[in-house]
Tab-separated table of C-alpha atoms and ligand atoms in Angstrom:
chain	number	residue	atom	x	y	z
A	1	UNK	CA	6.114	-71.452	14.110
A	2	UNK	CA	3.338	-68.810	12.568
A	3	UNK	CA	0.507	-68.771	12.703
A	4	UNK	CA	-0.815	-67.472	9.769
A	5	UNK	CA	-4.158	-68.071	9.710
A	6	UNK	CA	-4.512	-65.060	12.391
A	7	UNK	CA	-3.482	-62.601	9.721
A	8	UNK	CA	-5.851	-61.557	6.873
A	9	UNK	CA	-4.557	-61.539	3.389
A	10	UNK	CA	-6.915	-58.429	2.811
A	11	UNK	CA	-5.211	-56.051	5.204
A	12	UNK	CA	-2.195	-54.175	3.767
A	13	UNK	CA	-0.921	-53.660	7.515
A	14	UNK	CA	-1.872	-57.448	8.420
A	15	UNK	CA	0.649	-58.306	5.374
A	16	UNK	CA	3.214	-56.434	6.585
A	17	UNK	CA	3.088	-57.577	10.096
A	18	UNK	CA	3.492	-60.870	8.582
A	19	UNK	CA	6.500	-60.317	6.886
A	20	UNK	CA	7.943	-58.896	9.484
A	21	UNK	CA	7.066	-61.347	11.867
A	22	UNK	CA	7.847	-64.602	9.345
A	23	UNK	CA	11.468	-62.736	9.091
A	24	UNK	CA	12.133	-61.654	12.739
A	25	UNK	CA	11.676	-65.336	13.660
A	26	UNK	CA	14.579	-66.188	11.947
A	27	UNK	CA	17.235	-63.107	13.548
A	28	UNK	CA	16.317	-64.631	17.181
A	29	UNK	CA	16.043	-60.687	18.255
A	30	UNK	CA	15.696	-59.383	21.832
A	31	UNK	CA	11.572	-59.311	22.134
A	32	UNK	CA	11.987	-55.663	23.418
A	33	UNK	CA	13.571	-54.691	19.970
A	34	UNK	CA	11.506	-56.812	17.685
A	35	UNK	CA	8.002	-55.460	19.322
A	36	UNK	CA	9.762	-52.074	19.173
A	37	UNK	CA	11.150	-51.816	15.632
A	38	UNK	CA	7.314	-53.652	13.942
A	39	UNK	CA	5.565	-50.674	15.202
A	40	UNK	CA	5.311	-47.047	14.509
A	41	UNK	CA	6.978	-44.527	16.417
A	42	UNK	CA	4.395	-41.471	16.096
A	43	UNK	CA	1.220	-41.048	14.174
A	44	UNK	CA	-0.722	-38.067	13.720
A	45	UNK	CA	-3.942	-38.293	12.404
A	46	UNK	CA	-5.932	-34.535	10.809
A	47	UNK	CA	-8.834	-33.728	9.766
A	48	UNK	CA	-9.152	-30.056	7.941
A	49	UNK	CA	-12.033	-28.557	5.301
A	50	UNK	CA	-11.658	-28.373	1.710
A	51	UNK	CA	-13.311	-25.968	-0.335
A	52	UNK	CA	-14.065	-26.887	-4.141
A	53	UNK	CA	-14.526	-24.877	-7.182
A	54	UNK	CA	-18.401	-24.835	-6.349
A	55	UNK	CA	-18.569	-22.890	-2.876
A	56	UNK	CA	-19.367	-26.788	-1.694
A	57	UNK	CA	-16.998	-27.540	2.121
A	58	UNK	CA	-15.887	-30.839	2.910
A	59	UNK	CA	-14.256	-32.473	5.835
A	60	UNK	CA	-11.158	-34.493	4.638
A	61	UNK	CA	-8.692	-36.760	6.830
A	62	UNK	CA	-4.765	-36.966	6.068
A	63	UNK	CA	-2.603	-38.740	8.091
A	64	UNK	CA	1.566	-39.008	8.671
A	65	UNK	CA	2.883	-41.941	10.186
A	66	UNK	CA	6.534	-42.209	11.552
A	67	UNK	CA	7.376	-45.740	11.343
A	68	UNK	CA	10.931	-45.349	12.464
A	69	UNK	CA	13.845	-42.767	12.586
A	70	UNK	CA	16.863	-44.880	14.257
A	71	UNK	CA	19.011	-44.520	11.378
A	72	UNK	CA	17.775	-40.798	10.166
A	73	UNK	CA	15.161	-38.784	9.350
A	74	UNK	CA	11.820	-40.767	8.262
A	75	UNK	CA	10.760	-40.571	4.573
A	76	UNK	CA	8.152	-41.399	2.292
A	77	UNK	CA	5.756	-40.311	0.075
A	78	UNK	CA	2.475	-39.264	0.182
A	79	UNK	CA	-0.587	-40.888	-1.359
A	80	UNK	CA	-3.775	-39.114	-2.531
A	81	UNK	CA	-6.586	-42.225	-2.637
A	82	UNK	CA	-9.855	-43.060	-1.453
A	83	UNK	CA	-8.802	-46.186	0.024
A	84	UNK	CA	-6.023	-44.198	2.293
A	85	UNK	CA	-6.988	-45.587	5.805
A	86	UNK	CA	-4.253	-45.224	9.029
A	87	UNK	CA	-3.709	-48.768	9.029
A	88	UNK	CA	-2.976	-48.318	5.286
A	89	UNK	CA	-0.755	-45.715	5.819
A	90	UNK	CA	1.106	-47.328	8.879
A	91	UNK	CA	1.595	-50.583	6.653
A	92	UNK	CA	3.184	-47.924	3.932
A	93	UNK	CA	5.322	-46.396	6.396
A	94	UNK	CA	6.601	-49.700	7.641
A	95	UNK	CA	7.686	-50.753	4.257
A	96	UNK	CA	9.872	-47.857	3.641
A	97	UNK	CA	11.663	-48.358	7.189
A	98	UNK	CA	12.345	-51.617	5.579
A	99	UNK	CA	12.752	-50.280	2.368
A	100	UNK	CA	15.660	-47.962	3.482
A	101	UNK	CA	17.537	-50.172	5.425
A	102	UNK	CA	17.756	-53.255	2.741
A	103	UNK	CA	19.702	-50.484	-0.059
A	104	UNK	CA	21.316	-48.744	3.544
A	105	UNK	CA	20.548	-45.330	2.916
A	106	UNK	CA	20.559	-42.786	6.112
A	107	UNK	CA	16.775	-42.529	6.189
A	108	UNK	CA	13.931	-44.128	8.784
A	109	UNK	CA	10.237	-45.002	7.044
A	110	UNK	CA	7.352	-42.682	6.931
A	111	UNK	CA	4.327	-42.131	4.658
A	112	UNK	CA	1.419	-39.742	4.422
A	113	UNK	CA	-2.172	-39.513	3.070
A	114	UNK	CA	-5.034	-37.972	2.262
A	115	UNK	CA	-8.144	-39.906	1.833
A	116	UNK	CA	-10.126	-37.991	-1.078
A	117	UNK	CA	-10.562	-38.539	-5.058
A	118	UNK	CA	-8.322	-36.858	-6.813
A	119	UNK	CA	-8.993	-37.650	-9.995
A	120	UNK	CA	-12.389	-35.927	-9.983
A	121	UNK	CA	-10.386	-32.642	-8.326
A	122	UNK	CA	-9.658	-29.676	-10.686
A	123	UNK	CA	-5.437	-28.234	-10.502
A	124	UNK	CA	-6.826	-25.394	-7.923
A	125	UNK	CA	-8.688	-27.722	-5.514
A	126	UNK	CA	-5.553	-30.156	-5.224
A	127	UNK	CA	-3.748	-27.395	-5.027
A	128	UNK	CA	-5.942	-26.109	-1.967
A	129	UNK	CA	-6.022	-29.889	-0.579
A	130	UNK	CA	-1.879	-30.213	-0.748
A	131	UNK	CA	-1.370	-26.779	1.140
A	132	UNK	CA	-3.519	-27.409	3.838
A	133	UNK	CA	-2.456	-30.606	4.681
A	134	UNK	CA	0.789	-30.145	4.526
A	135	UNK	CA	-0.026	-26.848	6.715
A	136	UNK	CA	-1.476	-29.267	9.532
A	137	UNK	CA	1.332	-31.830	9.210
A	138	UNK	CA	4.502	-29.063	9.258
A	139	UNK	CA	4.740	-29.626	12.998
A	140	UNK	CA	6.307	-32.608	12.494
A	141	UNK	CA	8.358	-32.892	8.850
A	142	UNK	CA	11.246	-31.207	8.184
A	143	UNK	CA	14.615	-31.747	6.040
A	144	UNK	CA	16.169	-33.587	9.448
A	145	UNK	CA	12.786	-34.506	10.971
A	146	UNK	CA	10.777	-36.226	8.228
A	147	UNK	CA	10.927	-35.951	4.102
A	148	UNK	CA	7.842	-36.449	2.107
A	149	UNK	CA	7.852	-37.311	-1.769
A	150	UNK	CA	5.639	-38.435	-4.447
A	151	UNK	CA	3.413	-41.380	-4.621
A	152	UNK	CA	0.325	-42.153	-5.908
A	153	UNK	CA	-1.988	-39.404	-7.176
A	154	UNK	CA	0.517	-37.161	-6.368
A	155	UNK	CA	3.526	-35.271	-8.464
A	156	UNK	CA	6.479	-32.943	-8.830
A	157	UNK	CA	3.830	-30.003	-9.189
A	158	UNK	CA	1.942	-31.370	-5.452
A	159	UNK	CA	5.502	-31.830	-3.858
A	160	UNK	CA	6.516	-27.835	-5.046
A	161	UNK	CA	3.624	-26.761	-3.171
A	162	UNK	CA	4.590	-28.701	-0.387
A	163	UNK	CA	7.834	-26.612	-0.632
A	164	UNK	CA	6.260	-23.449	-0.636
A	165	UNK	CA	3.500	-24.322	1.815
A	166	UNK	CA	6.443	-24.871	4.299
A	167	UNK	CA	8.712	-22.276	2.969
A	168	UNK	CA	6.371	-19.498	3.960
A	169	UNK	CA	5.592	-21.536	7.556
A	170	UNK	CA	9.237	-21.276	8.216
A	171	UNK	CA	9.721	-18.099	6.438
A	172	UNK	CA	12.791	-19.274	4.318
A	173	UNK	CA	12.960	-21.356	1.300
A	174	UNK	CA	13.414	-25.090	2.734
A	175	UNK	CA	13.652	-27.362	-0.825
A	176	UNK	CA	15.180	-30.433	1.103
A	177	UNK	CA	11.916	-30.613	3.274
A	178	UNK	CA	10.300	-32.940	0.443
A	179	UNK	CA	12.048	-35.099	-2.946
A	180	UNK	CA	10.640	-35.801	-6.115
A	181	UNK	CA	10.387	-31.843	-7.312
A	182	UNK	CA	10.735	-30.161	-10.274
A	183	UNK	CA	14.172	-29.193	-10.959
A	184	UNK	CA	13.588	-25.433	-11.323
A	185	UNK	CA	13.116	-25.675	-7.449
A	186	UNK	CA	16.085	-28.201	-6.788
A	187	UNK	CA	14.729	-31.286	-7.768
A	188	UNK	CA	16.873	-34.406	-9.338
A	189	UNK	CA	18.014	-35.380	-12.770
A	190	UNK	CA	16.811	-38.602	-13.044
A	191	UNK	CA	14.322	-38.649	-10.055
A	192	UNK	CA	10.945	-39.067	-12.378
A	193	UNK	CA	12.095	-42.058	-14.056
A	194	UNK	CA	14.280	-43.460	-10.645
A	195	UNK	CA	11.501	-45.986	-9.440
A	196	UNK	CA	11.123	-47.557	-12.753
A	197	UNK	CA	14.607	-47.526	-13.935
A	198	UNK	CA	15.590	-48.741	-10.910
A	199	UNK	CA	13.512	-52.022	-11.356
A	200	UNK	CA	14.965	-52.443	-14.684
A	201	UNK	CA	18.282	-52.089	-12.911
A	202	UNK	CA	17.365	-55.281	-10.243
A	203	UNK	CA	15.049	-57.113	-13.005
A	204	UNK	CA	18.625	-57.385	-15.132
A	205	UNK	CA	20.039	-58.966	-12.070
A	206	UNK	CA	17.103	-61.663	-11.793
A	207	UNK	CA	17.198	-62.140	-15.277
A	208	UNK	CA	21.232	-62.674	-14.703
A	209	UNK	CA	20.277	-64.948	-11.648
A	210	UNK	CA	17.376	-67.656	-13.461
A	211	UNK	CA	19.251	-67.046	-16.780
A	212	UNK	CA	16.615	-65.097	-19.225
A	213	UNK	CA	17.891	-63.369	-21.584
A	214	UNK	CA	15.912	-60.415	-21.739
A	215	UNK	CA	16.027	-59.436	-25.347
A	216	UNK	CA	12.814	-60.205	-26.590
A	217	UNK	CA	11.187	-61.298	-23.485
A	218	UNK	CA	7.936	-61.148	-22.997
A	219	UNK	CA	6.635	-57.896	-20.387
A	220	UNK	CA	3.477	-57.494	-18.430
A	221	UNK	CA	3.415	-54.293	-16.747
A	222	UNK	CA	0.244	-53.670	-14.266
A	223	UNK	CA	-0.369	-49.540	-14.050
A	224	UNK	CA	0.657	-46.690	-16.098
A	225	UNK	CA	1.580	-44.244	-13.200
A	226	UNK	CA	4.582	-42.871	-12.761
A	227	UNK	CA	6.460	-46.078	-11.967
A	228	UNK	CA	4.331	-48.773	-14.527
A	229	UNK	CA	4.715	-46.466	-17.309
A	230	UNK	CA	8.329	-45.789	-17.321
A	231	UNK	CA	8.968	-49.201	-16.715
A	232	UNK	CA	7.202	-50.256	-19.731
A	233	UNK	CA	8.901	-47.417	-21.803
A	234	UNK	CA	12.177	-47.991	-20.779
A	235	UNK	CA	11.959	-51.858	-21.585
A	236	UNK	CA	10.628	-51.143	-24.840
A	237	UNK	CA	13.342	-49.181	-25.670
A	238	UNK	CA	15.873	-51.790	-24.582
A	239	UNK	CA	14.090	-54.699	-26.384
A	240	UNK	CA	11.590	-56.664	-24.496
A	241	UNK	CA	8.490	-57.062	-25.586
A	242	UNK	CA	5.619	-55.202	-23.897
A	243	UNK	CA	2.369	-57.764	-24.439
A	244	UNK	CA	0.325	-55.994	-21.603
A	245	UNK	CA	-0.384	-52.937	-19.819
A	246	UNK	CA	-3.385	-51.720	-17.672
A	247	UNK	CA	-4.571	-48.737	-15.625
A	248	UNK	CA	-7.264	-48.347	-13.169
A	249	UNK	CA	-9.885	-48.877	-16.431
A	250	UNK	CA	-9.009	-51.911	-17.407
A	251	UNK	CA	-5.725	-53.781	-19.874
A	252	UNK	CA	-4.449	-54.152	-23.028
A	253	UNK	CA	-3.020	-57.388	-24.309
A	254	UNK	CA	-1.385	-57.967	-27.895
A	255	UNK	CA	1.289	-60.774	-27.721
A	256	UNK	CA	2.851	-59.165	-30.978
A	257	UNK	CA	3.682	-56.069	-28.630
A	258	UNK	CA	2.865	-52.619	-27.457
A	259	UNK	CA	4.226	-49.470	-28.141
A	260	UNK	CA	3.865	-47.888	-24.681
A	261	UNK	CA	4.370	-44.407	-26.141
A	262	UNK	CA	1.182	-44.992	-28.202
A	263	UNK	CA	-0.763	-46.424	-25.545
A	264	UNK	CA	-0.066	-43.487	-23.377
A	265	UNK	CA	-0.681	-40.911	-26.046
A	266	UNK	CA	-4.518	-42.706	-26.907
A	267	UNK	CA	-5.121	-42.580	-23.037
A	268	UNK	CA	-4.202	-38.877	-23.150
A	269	UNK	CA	-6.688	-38.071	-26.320
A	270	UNK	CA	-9.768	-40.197	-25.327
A	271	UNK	CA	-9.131	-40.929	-21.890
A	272	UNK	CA	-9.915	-44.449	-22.272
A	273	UNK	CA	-7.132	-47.048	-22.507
A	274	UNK	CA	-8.963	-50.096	-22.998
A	275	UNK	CA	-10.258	-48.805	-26.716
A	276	UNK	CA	-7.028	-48.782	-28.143
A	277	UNK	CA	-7.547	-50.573	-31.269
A	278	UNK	CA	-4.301	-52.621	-31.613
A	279	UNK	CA	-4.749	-54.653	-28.679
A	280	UNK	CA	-7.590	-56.901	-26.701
A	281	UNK	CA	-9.057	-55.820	-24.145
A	282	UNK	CA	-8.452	-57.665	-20.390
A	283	UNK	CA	-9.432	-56.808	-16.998
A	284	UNK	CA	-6.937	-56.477	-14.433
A	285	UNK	CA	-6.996	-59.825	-12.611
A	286	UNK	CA	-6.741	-60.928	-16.648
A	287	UNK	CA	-3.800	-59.241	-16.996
A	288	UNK	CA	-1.743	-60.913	-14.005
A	289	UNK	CA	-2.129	-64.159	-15.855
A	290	UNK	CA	-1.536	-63.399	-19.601
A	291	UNK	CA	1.663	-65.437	-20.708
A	292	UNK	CA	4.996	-63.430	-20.604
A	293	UNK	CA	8.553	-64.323	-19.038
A	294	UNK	CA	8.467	-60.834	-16.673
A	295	UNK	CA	5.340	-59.117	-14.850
A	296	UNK	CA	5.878	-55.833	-13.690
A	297	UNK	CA	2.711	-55.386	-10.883
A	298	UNK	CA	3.329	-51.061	-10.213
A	299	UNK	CA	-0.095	-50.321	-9.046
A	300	UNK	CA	-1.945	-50.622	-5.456
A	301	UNK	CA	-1.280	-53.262	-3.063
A	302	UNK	CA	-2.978	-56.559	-2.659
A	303	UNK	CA	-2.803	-57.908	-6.566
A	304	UNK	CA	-1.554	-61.395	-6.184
A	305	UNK	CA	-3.072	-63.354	-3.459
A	306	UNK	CA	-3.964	-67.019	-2.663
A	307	UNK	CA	-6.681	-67.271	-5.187
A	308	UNK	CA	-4.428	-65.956	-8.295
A	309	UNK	CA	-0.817	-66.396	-7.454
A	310	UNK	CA	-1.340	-70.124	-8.719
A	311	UNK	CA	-2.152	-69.280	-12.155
A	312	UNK	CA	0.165	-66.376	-12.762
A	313	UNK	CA	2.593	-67.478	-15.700
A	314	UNK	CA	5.289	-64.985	-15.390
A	315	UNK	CA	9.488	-66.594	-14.565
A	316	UNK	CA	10.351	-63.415	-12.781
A	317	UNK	CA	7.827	-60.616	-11.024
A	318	UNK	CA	9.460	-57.335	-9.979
A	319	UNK	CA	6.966	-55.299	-7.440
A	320	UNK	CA	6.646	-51.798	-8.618
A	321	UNK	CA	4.059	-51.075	-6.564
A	322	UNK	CA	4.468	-51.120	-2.781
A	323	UNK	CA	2.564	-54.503	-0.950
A	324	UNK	CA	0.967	-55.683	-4.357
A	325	UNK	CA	1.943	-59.935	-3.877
A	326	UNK	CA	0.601	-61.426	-0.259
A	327	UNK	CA	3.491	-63.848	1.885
A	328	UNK	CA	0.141	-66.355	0.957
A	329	UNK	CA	0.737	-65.986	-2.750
A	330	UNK	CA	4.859	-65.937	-1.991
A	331	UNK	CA	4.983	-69.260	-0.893
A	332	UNK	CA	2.897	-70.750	-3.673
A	333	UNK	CA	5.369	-68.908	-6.515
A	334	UNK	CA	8.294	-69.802	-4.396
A	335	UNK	CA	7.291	-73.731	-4.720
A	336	UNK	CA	6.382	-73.151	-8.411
A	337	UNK	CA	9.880	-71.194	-9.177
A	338	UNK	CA	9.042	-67.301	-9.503
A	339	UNK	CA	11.709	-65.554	-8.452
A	340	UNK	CA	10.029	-62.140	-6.913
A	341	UNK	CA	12.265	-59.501	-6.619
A	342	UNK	CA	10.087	-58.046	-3.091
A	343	UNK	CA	8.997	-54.312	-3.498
A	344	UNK	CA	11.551	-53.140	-0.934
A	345	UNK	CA	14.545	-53.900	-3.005
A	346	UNK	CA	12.366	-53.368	-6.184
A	347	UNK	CA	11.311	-50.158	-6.247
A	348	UNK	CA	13.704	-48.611	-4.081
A	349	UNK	CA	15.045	-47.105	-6.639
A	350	UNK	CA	12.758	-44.016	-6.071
A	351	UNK	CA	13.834	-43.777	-2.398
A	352	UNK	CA	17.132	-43.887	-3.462
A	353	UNK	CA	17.314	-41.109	-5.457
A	354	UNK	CA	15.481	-39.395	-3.205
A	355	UNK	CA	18.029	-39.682	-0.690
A	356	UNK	CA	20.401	-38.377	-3.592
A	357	UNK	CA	17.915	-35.529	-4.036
A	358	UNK	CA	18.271	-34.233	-0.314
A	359	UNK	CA	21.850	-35.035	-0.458
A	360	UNK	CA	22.128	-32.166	-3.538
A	361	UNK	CA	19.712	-29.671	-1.598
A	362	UNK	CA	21.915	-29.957	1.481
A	363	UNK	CA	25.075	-29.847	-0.183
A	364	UNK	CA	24.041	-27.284	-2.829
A	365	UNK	CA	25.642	-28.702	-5.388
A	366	UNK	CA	24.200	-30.916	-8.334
A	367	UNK	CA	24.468	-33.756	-10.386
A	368	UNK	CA	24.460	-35.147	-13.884
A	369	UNK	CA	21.772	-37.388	-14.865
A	370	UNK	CA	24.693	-40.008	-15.585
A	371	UNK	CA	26.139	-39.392	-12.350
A	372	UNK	CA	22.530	-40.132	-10.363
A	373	UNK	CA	22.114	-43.381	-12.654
A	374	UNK	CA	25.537	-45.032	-12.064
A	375	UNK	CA	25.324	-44.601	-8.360
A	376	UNK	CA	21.689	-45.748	-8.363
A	377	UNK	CA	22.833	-48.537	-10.426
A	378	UNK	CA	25.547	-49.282	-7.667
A	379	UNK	CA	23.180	-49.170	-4.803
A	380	UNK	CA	21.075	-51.744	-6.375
A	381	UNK	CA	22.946	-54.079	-7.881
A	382	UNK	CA	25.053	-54.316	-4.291
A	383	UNK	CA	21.706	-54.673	-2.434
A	384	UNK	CA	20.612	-57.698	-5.112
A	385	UNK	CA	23.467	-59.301	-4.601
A	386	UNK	CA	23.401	-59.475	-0.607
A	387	UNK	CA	19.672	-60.092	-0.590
A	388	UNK	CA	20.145	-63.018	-3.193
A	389	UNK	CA	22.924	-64.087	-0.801
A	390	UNK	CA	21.043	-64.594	2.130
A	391	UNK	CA	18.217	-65.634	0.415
A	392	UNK	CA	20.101	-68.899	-0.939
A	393	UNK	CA	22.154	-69.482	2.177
A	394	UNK	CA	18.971	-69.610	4.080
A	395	UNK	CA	16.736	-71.088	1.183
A	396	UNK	CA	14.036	-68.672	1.536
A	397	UNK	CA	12.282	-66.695	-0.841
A	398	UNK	CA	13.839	-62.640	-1.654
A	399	UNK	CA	11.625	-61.085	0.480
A	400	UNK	CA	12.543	-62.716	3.577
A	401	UNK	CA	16.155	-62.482	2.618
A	402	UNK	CA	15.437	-58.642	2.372
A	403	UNK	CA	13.505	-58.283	5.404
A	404	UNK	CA	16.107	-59.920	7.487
A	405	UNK	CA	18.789	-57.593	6.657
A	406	UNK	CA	16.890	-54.886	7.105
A	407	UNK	CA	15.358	-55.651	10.101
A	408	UNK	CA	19.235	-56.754	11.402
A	409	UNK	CA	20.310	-53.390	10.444
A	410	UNK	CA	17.083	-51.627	11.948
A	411	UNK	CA	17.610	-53.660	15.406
A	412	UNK	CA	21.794	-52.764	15.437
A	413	UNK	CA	20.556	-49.444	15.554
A	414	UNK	CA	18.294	-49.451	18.230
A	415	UNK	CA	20.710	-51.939	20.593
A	416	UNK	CA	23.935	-49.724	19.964
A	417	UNK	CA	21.573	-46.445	20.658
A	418	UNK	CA	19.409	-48.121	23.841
A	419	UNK	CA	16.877	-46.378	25.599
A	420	UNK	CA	16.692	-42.883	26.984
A	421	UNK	CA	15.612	-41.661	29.432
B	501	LIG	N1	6.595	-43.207	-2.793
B	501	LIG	C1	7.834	-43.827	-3.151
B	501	LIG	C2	7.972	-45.166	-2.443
B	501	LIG	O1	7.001	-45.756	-2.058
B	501	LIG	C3	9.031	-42.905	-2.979
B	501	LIG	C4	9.315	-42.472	-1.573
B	501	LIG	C5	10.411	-41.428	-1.438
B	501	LIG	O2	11.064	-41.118	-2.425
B	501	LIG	O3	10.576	-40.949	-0.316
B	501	LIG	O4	9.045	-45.692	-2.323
């Protein structure tokens, strides 16, 4: 049995360690390959100057950790917060080992940050940041080595300088070295909106699996990044009802519906969401709780702990954001029937047409934005399906279901390759 009371619900990487640890249990694994696969294979930690607009220096620290590469080259985005920490980061990379394994694409887990404000950063100083971090990490990424991508604070524009950052290291132009680009530079039809469609994809397969119809449903979608956004748009246009959204201000709530298009547009003229007039303003925490049938967390991690998960109203959540409900809070929605579609299988999506991405840029050859979606689709709906398989064989919650096949598949790989030297 585990203890739990030794990990704190506070610590991304304490969360993680928990669900791997709570699933591991269960696969009886060799210790050597359990202690092996829960930790990261290589970290390297930099620190480098920045120079703003104003003549002002400052030191910054970045980070890449390597969580694993048994089953190909490690991948993950990078993230551009002030809360980016290495045990943050290693808690990240961990989840997109897992991540990667539970749809079975070729890929390891990795992620990367740099802990700085963005926000307050004008185009030429994140420009400045990108290239010289990528410039100290170069040693160790690379199309078969390790494949960045977008996350938060950063974009298709931050992921083409990453490109040309390590184009000119290497002195040829290397697209497949990093996902999520624009498509003048070989990026992916279908790659900007692949995180949130793909939740839409596995939130029709909940729906499917507790019966909601989800005409008319009710939506609560926490962020309006890339992935909360999208998600909110795209379920608008297929006929759910959008009664919340929030950003890092504050939410919105109108149980008659929002118009996410709207929303976005008053954010972009006053750059304040919570005084758009059609709606009440909420806080966050608020927000998690409003009435609705499906809640859509897609910002940071660490939303839905012990002290809200109780009160949270939603039938079905679907993580877009990486970490954001504690094992704490998923044992209190198991008992009161949510069914949480884990962020592993939930926004994989993103990952997945990522892998697609490189797949293009290494075969040179492209495809339609109908082609991307069907296989996506496919990938999904398959991985659903096994997850909710083991899930009810086992009667345990999703995201132990998903961490024990992709911890099995993680520890096949390491027992059929063994140790060298
Ligand atoms: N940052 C995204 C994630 O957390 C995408 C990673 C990728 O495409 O490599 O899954």
């Amino acid at each position: 049995m585990i203890d739990k009371s030794r990990y704190d619900e506070s610590k991304p990487l304490d969360m993680h360690n928990l669900q791997f640890d709570v699933a591991a249990a269960k696969l009886n694994l060799e210790p050597w390959i359990a202690a092996k696969i829960k930790q990261p294979r290589r970290e390297l930690t930099v620190s480098f100057p920045l120079r703003y607009d104003d003549g002002r220096i400052e030191l910054l620290t970045g980070y890449r950790v390597q969580h694993n590469t048994l089953r190909g080259p490690g991948k993950g985005g990078i993230r551009f917060h002030p809360q980016v920490d290495l045990d943050e980061v290693r808690a990240l990379a961990g989840w997109m080992t897992w991540k990667c394994a539970v749809v079975d694409i070729p890929f390891g887990g990795a992620k990367g940050g740099v802990t700085c404000d963005p926000t307050t950063m004008s185009l030429a100083e994140k420009e400045r940041l990108t290239r010289r971090y990528i410039w100290e990490i170069s040693p160790i990424i690379g199309p078969e080595q390790d494949i960045p991508a977008p996350d938060v604070n950063t974009d298709a524009q931050v992921m083409a300088w990453v490109v040309d950052t390590y184009s000119v290291f290497k002195s040829y132009t290397c697209n497949s070295v990093v996902t999520g680009k624009p498509l003048s530079i070989g990026g992916s039809l279908g790659r900007l909106k692949a995180t949130s469609q793909g939740c839409v994809y596995v939130l029709a397969e909940a729906a499917r699996a507790v019966g909601l119809n989800l005409d008319g449903c009710r939506v609560v979608v926490q962020g309006m990044g890339n992935v909360g956004y999208h998600a909110a748009e795209i379920l608008h246009d297929a006929g759910a009802v959008v009664v919340g959204m929030s950003n890092v201000q504050g939410g919105l709530y109108n149980p008659g519906g929002l118009d996410p298009r709207r929303v976005l547009e008053h954010f972009q003229v006053t750059g304040d969401i919570t005084t758009y007039p059609e709606a009440q303003a909420v806080t966050n925490q608020e927000l998690l709780e409003l009435p609705c049938e499906v809640l859509i967390p897609a910002a940071l991690e660490g939303q839905i702990g012990r002290s809200n998960a109780e009160r949270v109203q939603a039938k079905i959540i679907v993580e877009g954001a990486n970490g954001p409900t504690s094992p704490f809070a998923d044992d209190i929605l198991y008992d009161k029937g949510v069914f949480v579609v884990p962020d592993i299988l939930a926004n994989a999506g993103g990952v997945t047409v990522s892998y697609f991405e490189w797949v293009q840029n290494l075969q040179k050859l492209f495809w339609t934005e109908d082609d991307v979606n069907q296989k996506l689709r496919d990938i999904l709906v398959r991985s659903f399906g096994e997850v909710h398989a083991v899930a009810r064989q086992e009667k345990i919650n999703m995201r132990t279901a998903a961490y024990m096949l992709a911890i099995g598949r993680v520890a096949e790989a390491k027992r059929v390759r063994g140790i060298f030297p």
